[in-house]
Amino acid sequence: MCIFCDIIAGKIPSTKVNENDDFLAFEDINKIAPIHVLIIPKEHIPSFNEMPAQKMAQMSEFIKETAQKLGVFEDGYRLITNINDNGGQEVKHLHFHLVGGAKLKWPKLV
Ligand code: 5GP
Ligand code: ZN
């Protein structure tokens, strides 16, 4: 259905950092920080806009568990989800970027 569905299916290799029945976390192929992981639902949901609240609650717990596994939970990290064209979403399968491993800058975006 999309490139991230292919990663879930194992058709495209990825470096997994956390996984359960419903969610997968894997390293971004083009890191923008020392730690840059993508966290996705295994169900093809196009963006945050279409994400049901109950599933988002489960995803929040999975994201926090992933931050713990990566060792950034206490020191801090950043979550980003790009939504549709103005948000700069390239892959139309909901994903949170978890970035960290350094003191992150907060740049102007426009
Ligand atoms: P977006 O711009 O949609 O928020 O982010 C898409 C992200 O997916 C980008 O950071 C890009 O580096 C990452 N990406 C695209 N294709 C692949 C791939 O085949 N494997 C992995 N691991 N990451 C990918
Ligand atoms: Zn997909």
Tab-separated table of N, CA and C and ligand atoms in Angstrom:
chain	number	residue	atom	x	y	z
A	1	MET	N	0.827	-1.208	0.000
A	1	MET	CA	0.000	0.000	0.000
A	1	MET	C	0.863	1.260	0.000
A	2	CYS	N	2.005	1.205	0.762
A	2	CYS	CA	2.952	2.332	0.764
A	2	CYS	C	4.296	1.814	1.241
A	3	ILE	N	5.301	2.681	1.204
A	3	ILE	CA	6.668	2.262	1.549
A	3	ILE	C	6.760	1.785	3.000
A	4	PHE	N	6.004	2.407	3.910
A	4	PHE	CA	6.059	1.961	5.307
A	4	PHE	C	5.301	0.644	5.488
A	5	CYS	N	4.234	0.425	4.723
A	5	CYS	CA	3.579	-0.888	4.743
A	5	CYS	C	4.549	-1.958	4.264
A	6	ASP	N	5.391	-1.632	3.278
A	6	ASP	CA	6.399	-2.585	2.802
A	6	ASP	C	7.435	-2.880	3.885
A	7	ILE	N	7.779	-1.865	4.679
A	7	ILE	CA	8.710	-2.080	5.799
A	7	ILE	C	8.060	-3.001	6.831
A	8	ILE	N	6.792	-2.760	7.163
A	8	ILE	CA	6.068	-3.615	8.121
A	8	ILE	C	6.036	-5.058	7.614
A	9	ALA	N	5.815	-5.226	6.306
A	9	ALA	CA	5.721	-6.564	5.714
A	9	ALA	C	7.087	-7.226	5.544
A	10	GLY	N	8.170	-6.465	5.791
A	10	GLY	CA	9.511	-7.009	5.639
A	10	GLY	C	10.011	-7.027	4.210
A	11	LYS	N	9.256	-6.388	3.301
A	11	LYS	CA	9.685	-6.340	1.894
A	11	LYS	C	10.822	-5.348	1.707
A	12	ILE	N	10.890	-4.337	2.577
A	12	ILE	CA	11.995	-3.377	2.602
A	12	ILE	C	12.667	-3.531	3.962
A	13	PRO	N	13.995	-3.730	3.986
A	13	PRO	CA	14.661	-3.922	5.274
A	13	PRO	C	14.678	-2.639	6.110
A	14	SER	N	14.675	-2.796	7.421
A	14	SER	CA	14.770	-1.654	8.323
A	14	SER	C	15.472	-2.099	9.595
A	15	THR	N	15.979	-1.107	10.322
A	15	THR	CA	16.597	-1.390	11.626
A	15	THR	C	15.557	-1.101	12.697
A	16	LYS	N	14.970	-2.172	13.220
A	16	LYS	CA	13.888	-2.039	14.197
A	16	LYS	C	14.446	-1.753	15.583
A	17	VAL	N	13.767	-0.881	16.311
A	17	VAL	CA	14.192	-0.603	17.686
A	17	VAL	C	13.105	-0.962	18.705
A	18	ASN	N	11.873	-1.123	18.262
A	18	ASN	CA	10.793	-1.558	19.161
A	18	ASN	C	9.627	-2.034	18.300
A	19	GLU	N	8.898	-3.012	18.804
A	19	GLU	CA	7.784	-3.562	18.026
A	19	GLU	C	6.807	-4.273	18.941
A	20	ASN	N	5.521	-4.131	18.657
A	20	ASN	CA	4.515	-5.013	19.253
A	20	ASN	C	3.501	-5.364	18.163
A	21	ASP	N	2.350	-5.893	18.535
A	21	ASP	CA	1.386	-6.331	17.524
A	21	ASP	C	0.862	-5.176	16.680
A	22	ASP	N	0.819	-3.989	17.241
A	22	ASP	CA	0.140	-2.865	16.588
A	22	ASP	C	1.048	-1.751	16.077
A	23	PHE	N	2.287	-1.676	16.587
A	23	PHE	CA	3.158	-0.544	16.266
A	23	PHE	C	4.587	-1.021	16.001
A	24	LEU	N	5.310	-0.192	15.242
A	24	LEU	CA	6.718	-0.497	14.926
A	24	LEU	C	7.530	0.785	15.024
A	25	ALA	N	8.726	0.680	15.588
A	25	ALA	CA	9.682	1.785	15.627
A	25	ALA	C	10.958	1.322	14.929
A	26	PHE	N	11.447	2.142	14.000
A	26	PHE	CA	12.649	1.779	13.239
A	26	PHE	C	13.437	3.045	12.925
A	27	GLU	N	14.730	2.880	12.668
A	27	GLU	CA	15.599	4.032	12.417
A	27	GLU	C	15.264	4.691	11.082
A	28	ASP	N	15.233	6.030	11.100
A	28	ASP	CA	15.066	6.772	9.852
A	28	ASP	C	16.310	6.581	8.990
A	29	ILE	N	16.102	6.437	7.695
A	29	ILE	CA	17.215	6.199	6.768
A	29	ILE	C	18.077	7.456	6.581
A	30	ASN	N	17.540	8.608	6.914
A	30	ASN	CA	18.246	9.877	6.708
A	30	ASN	C	18.169	10.702	7.994
A	31	LYS	N	19.059	10.372	8.949
A	31	LYS	CA	18.971	10.944	10.292
A	31	LYS	C	19.202	12.448	10.319
A	32	ILE	N	18.391	13.142	11.121
A	32	ILE	CA	18.588	14.584	11.327
A	32	ILE	C	19.067	14.882	12.751
A	33	ALA	N	19.312	13.837	13.525
A	33	ALA	CA	19.816	13.970	14.900
A	33	ALA	C	20.512	12.652	15.237
A	34	PRO	N	21.315	12.614	16.321
A	34	PRO	CA	22.006	11.357	16.659
A	34	PRO	C	21.043	10.183	16.818
A	35	ILE	N	19.873	10.455	17.394
A	35	ILE	CA	18.807	9.449	17.437
A	35	ILE	C	17.661	9.968	16.593
A	36	HIS	N	17.227	9.189	15.615
A	36	HIS	CA	16.103	9.576	14.750
A	36	HIS	C	15.367	8.297	14.372
A	37	VAL	N	14.252	8.109	15.036
A	37	VAL	CA	13.467	6.886	14.879
A	37	VAL	C	12.079	7.269	14.380
A	38	LEU	N	11.520	6.445	13.530
A	38	LEU	CA	10.152	6.620	13.047
A	38	LEU	C	9.251	5.622	13.760
A	39	ILE	N	8.116	6.094	14.238
A	39	ILE	CA	7.181	5.241	14.968
A	39	ILE	C	5.859	5.246	14.212
A	40	ILE	N	5.411	4.042	13.848
A	40	ILE	CA	4.239	3.935	12.963
A	40	ILE	C	3.249	2.897	13.491
A	41	PRO	N	1.954	3.097	13.183
A	41	PRO	CA	0.990	2.017	13.411
A	41	PRO	C	1.128	0.984	12.291
A	42	LYS	N	0.913	-0.280	12.593
A	42	LYS	CA	1.003	-1.309	11.544
A	42	LYS	C	-0.184	-1.227	10.592
A	43	GLU	N	-1.274	-0.670	11.074
A	43	GLU	CA	-2.421	-0.401	10.206
A	43	GLU	C	-2.099	0.826	9.353
A	44	HIS	N	-2.477	0.778	8.061
A	44	HIS	CA	-2.208	1.937	7.196
A	44	HIS	C	-3.207	3.054	7.508
A	45	ILE	N	-2.747	4.030	8.288
A	45	ILE	CA	-3.536	5.221	8.619
A	45	ILE	C	-2.786	6.390	7.994
A	46	PRO	N	-3.424	7.174	7.112
A	46	PRO	CA	-2.678	8.147	6.295
A	46	PRO	C	-1.943	9.231	7.077
A	47	SER	N	-2.561	9.750	8.129
A	47	SER	CA	-1.895	10.814	8.892
A	47	SER	C	-2.532	10.899	10.267
A	48	PHE	N	-1.992	11.782	11.086
A	48	PHE	CA	-2.549	12.032	12.421
A	48	PHE	C	-4.026	12.407	12.344
A	49	ASN	N	-4.419	13.068	11.267
A	49	ASN	CA	-5.818	13.502	11.117
A	49	ASN	C	-6.804	12.339	11.152
A	50	GLU	N	-6.367	11.174	10.680
A	50	GLU	CA	-7.265	10.018	10.584
A	50	GLU	C	-7.081	9.049	11.760
A	51	MET	N	-6.231	9.384	12.702
A	51	MET	CA	-5.899	8.458	13.793
A	51	MET	C	-6.992	8.491	14.864
A	52	PRO	N	-7.651	7.343	15.129
A	52	PRO	CA	-8.657	7.316	16.189
A	52	PRO	C	-8.020	7.577	17.558
A	53	ALA	N	-8.775	8.270	18.412
A	53	ALA	CA	-8.236	8.675	19.719
A	53	ALA	C	-7.801	7.476	20.560
A	54	GLN	N	-8.595	6.410	20.515
A	54	GLN	CA	-8.265	5.246	21.352
A	54	GLN	C	-6.950	4.603	20.904
A	55	LYS	N	-6.757	4.540	19.573
A	55	LYS	CA	-5.508	3.966	19.059
A	55	LYS	C	-4.326	4.899	19.355
A	56	MET	N	-4.596	6.216	19.319
A	56	MET	CA	-3.546	7.188	19.641
A	56	MET	C	-3.094	7.036	21.084
A	57	ALA	N	-4.039	6.711	21.970
A	57	ALA	CA	-3.673	6.499	23.376
A	57	ALA	C	-2.706	5.321	23.489
A	58	GLN	N	-2.987	4.255	22.745
A	58	GLN	CA	-2.083	3.093	22.758
A	58	GLN	C	-0.731	3.454	22.148
A	59	MET	N	-0.774	4.269	21.086
A	59	MET	CA	0.473	4.662	20.428
A	59	MET	C	1.325	5.529	21.352
A	60	SER	N	0.664	6.380	22.148
A	60	SER	CA	1.399	7.218	23.101
A	60	SER	C	2.214	6.350	24.054
A	61	GLU	N	1.610	5.277	24.536
A	61	GLU	CA	2.333	4.384	25.448
A	61	GLU	C	3.492	3.710	24.730
A	62	PHE	N	3.278	3.321	23.479
A	62	PHE	CA	4.350	2.681	22.704
A	62	PHE	C	5.493	3.670	22.448
A	63	ILE	N	5.141	4.924	22.178
A	63	ILE	CA	6.170	5.952	21.952
A	63	ILE	C	7.005	6.151	23.218
A	64	LYS	N	6.339	6.227	24.356
A	64	LYS	CA	7.076	6.428	25.615
A	64	LYS	C	7.958	5.223	25.925
A	65	GLU	N	7.447	4.037	25.661
A	65	GLU	CA	8.250	2.820	25.861
A	65	GLU	C	9.479	2.850	24.955
A	66	THR	N	9.295	3.321	23.722
A	66	THR	CA	10.413	3.408	22.777
A	66	THR	C	11.453	4.420	23.269
A	67	ALA	N	10.980	5.556	23.781
A	67	ALA	CA	11.912	6.563	24.324
A	67	ALA	C	12.715	5.984	25.491
A	68	GLN	N	12.056	5.171	26.316
A	68	GLN	CA	12.770	4.501	27.427
A	68	GLN	C	13.842	3.570	26.875
A	69	LYS	N	13.476	2.769	25.867
A	69	LYS	CA	14.429	1.806	25.288
A	69	LYS	C	15.621	2.515	24.658
A	70	LEU	N	15.372	3.693	24.091
A	70	LEU	CA	16.440	4.449	23.428
A	70	LEU	C	17.290	5.236	24.440
A	71	GLY	N	16.831	5.296	25.688
A	71	GLY	CA	17.592	5.977	26.740
A	71	GLY	C	17.482	7.486	26.720
A	72	VAL	N	16.399	8.003	26.123
A	72	VAL	CA	16.233	9.459	26.030
A	72	VAL	C	15.051	9.972	26.857
A	73	PHE	N	14.339	9.062	27.517
A	73	PHE	CA	13.078	9.419	28.188
A	73	PHE	C	13.278	10.534	29.212
A	74	GLU	N	14.311	10.424	30.027
A	74	GLU	CA	14.521	11.398	31.104
A	74	GLU	C	15.167	12.681	30.593
A	75	ASP	N	16.205	12.551	29.772
A	75	ASP	CA	16.939	13.742	29.315
A	75	ASP	C	16.121	14.571	28.333
A	76	GLY	N	15.256	13.929	27.590
A	76	GLY	CA	14.379	14.653	26.678
A	76	GLY	C	14.602	14.293	25.223
A	77	TYR	N	13.602	14.591	24.449
A	77	TYR	CA	13.577	14.242	23.029
A	77	TYR	C	12.466	15.044	22.392
A	78	ARG	N	12.291	14.886	21.103
A	78	ARG	CA	11.240	15.628	20.407
A	78	ARG	C	10.442	14.680	19.527
A	79	LEU	N	9.121	14.897	19.515
A	79	LEU	CA	8.231	14.166	18.611
A	79	LEU	C	7.723	15.125	17.559
A	80	ILE	N	7.739	14.663	16.315
A	80	ILE	CA	7.245	15.477	15.204
A	80	ILE	C	6.362	14.574	14.343
A	81	THR	N	5.200	15.063	13.978
A	81	THR	CA	4.436	14.367	12.947
A	81	THR	C	4.009	15.396	11.901
A	82	ASN	N	4.495	15.204	10.701
A	82	ASN	CA	4.145	16.083	9.593
A	82	ASN	C	2.808	15.638	9.012
A	83	ILE	N	1.948	16.618	8.724
A	83	ILE	CA	0.583	16.304	8.271
A	83	ILE	C	0.296	17.006	6.949
A	84	ASN	N	0.057	16.196	5.926
A	84	ASN	CA	-0.361	16.687	4.602
A	84	ASN	C	0.655	17.680	3.992
A	85	ASP	N	0.239	18.393	2.973
A	85	ASP	CA	1.196	19.151	2.160
A	85	ASP	C	1.888	20.279	2.928
A	86	ASN	N	1.114	21.122	3.594
A	86	ASN	CA	1.745	22.237	4.310
A	86	ASN	C	2.607	21.755	5.466
A	87	GLY	N	2.268	20.576	6.011
A	87	GLY	CA	3.075	19.999	7.078
A	87	GLY	C	4.339	19.335	6.577
A	88	GLY	N	4.446	19.151	5.258
A	88	GLY	CA	5.648	18.551	4.682
A	88	GLY	C	5.683	17.039	4.791
A	89	GLN	N	4.501	16.410	4.800
A	89	GLN	CA	4.446	14.941	4.906
A	89	GLN	C	4.760	14.303	3.555
A	90	GLU	N	5.841	13.527	3.513
A	90	GLU	CA	6.220	12.863	2.258
A	90	GLU	C	5.651	11.460	2.172
A	91	VAL	N	5.679	10.733	3.273
A	91	VAL	CA	5.139	9.374	3.286
A	91	VAL	C	3.757	9.428	3.938
A	92	LYS	N	2.755	9.012	3.181
A	92	LYS	CA	1.361	9.170	3.629
A	92	LYS	C	0.894	7.980	4.460
A	93	HIS	N	1.682	7.667	5.466
A	93	HIS	CA	1.372	6.644	6.465
A	93	HIS	C	1.811	7.273	7.776
A	94	LEU	N	0.856	7.469	8.688
A	94	LEU	CA	1.157	8.182	9.942
A	94	LEU	C	2.477	7.740	10.555
A	95	HIS	N	3.321	8.698	10.857
A	95	HIS	CA	4.563	8.386	11.564
A	95	HIS	C	4.951	9.550	12.449
A	96	PHE	N	5.452	9.200	13.619
A	96	PHE	CA	6.071	10.189	14.499
A	96	PHE	C	7.577	10.057	14.359
A	97	HIS	N	8.242	11.186	14.127
A	97	HIS	CA	9.693	11.229	14.205
A	97	HIS	C	10.042	11.400	15.687
A	98	LEU	N	10.828	10.496	16.237
A	98	LEU	CA	11.381	10.681	17.578
A	98	LEU	C	12.841	11.037	17.378
A	99	VAL	N	13.189	12.280	17.735
A	99	VAL	CA	14.569	12.736	17.549
A	99	VAL	C	15.151	13.135	18.900
A	100	GLY	N	16.445	12.887	19.064
A	100	GLY	CA	17.096	13.209	20.329
A	100	GLY	C	18.557	12.804	20.304
A	101	GLY	N	19.101	12.637	21.510
A	101	GLY	CA	20.508	12.278	21.619
A	101	GLY	C	21.423	13.480	21.649
A	102	ALA	N	20.850	14.683	21.676
A	102	ALA	CA	21.608	15.932	21.753
A	102	ALA	C	20.637	17.022	22.194
A	103	LYS	N	21.182	18.166	22.594
A	103	LYS	CA	20.340	19.328	22.891
A	103	LYS	C	19.849	19.880	21.557
A	104	LEU	N	18.577	19.753	21.313
A	104	LEU	CA	18.033	20.097	19.994
A	104	LEU	C	17.780	21.596	19.878
A	105	LYS	N	17.992	22.105	18.671
A	105	LYS	CA	17.671	23.505	18.381
A	105	LYS	C	16.177	23.628	18.082
A	106	TRP	N	15.700	24.845	18.151
A	106	TRP	CA	14.295	25.118	17.813
A	106	TRP	C	14.306	26.199	16.736
A	107	PRO	N	14.438	25.772	15.479
A	107	PRO	CA	14.633	26.760	14.408
A	107	PRO	C	13.331	27.419	13.982
A	108	LYS	N	13.482	28.576	13.337
A	108	LYS	CA	12.316	29.165	12.671
A	108	LYS	C	11.889	28.250	11.537
A	109	LEU	N	10.607	28.092	11.357
A	109	LEU	CA	10.108	27.131	10.364
A	109	LEU	C	9.611	27.821	9.088
A	110	VAL	N	9.452	29.112	9.122
A	110	VAL	CA	9.067	29.831	7.894
A	110	VAL	C	9.911	31.091	7.791
B	1	5GP	P1	7.989	12.793	6.313
B	1	5GP	O1	8.671	13.835	5.475
B	1	5GP	O2	6.918	12.077	5.572
B	1	5GP	O3	7.526	13.308	7.656
B	1	5GP	O4	9.117	11.754	6.713
B	1	5GP	C1	9.398	10.615	5.983
B	1	5GP	C2	10.672	10.035	6.556
B	1	5GP	O5	10.813	8.724	6.086
B	1	5GP	C3	11.937	10.795	6.163
B	1	5GP	O6	12.603	11.266	7.319
B	1	5GP	C4	12.755	9.759	5.393
B	1	5GP	O7	14.140	9.836	5.673
B	1	5GP	C5	12.173	8.454	5.901
B	1	5GP	N1	12.243	7.368	4.937
B	1	5GP	C6	11.807	7.403	3.642
B	1	5GP	N2	11.999	6.204	3.053
B	1	5GP	C7	12.536	5.393	3.996
B	1	5GP	C8	12.952	4.024	3.997
B	1	5GP	O8	12.860	3.295	3.001
B	1	5GP	N3	13.481	3.530	5.148
B	1	5GP	C9	13.591	4.298	6.276
B	1	5GP	N4	14.121	3.706	7.367
B	1	5GP	N5	13.208	5.580	6.322
B	1	5GP	C10	12.685	6.135	5.190
B	2	ZN	ZN	1.169	2.279	4.638
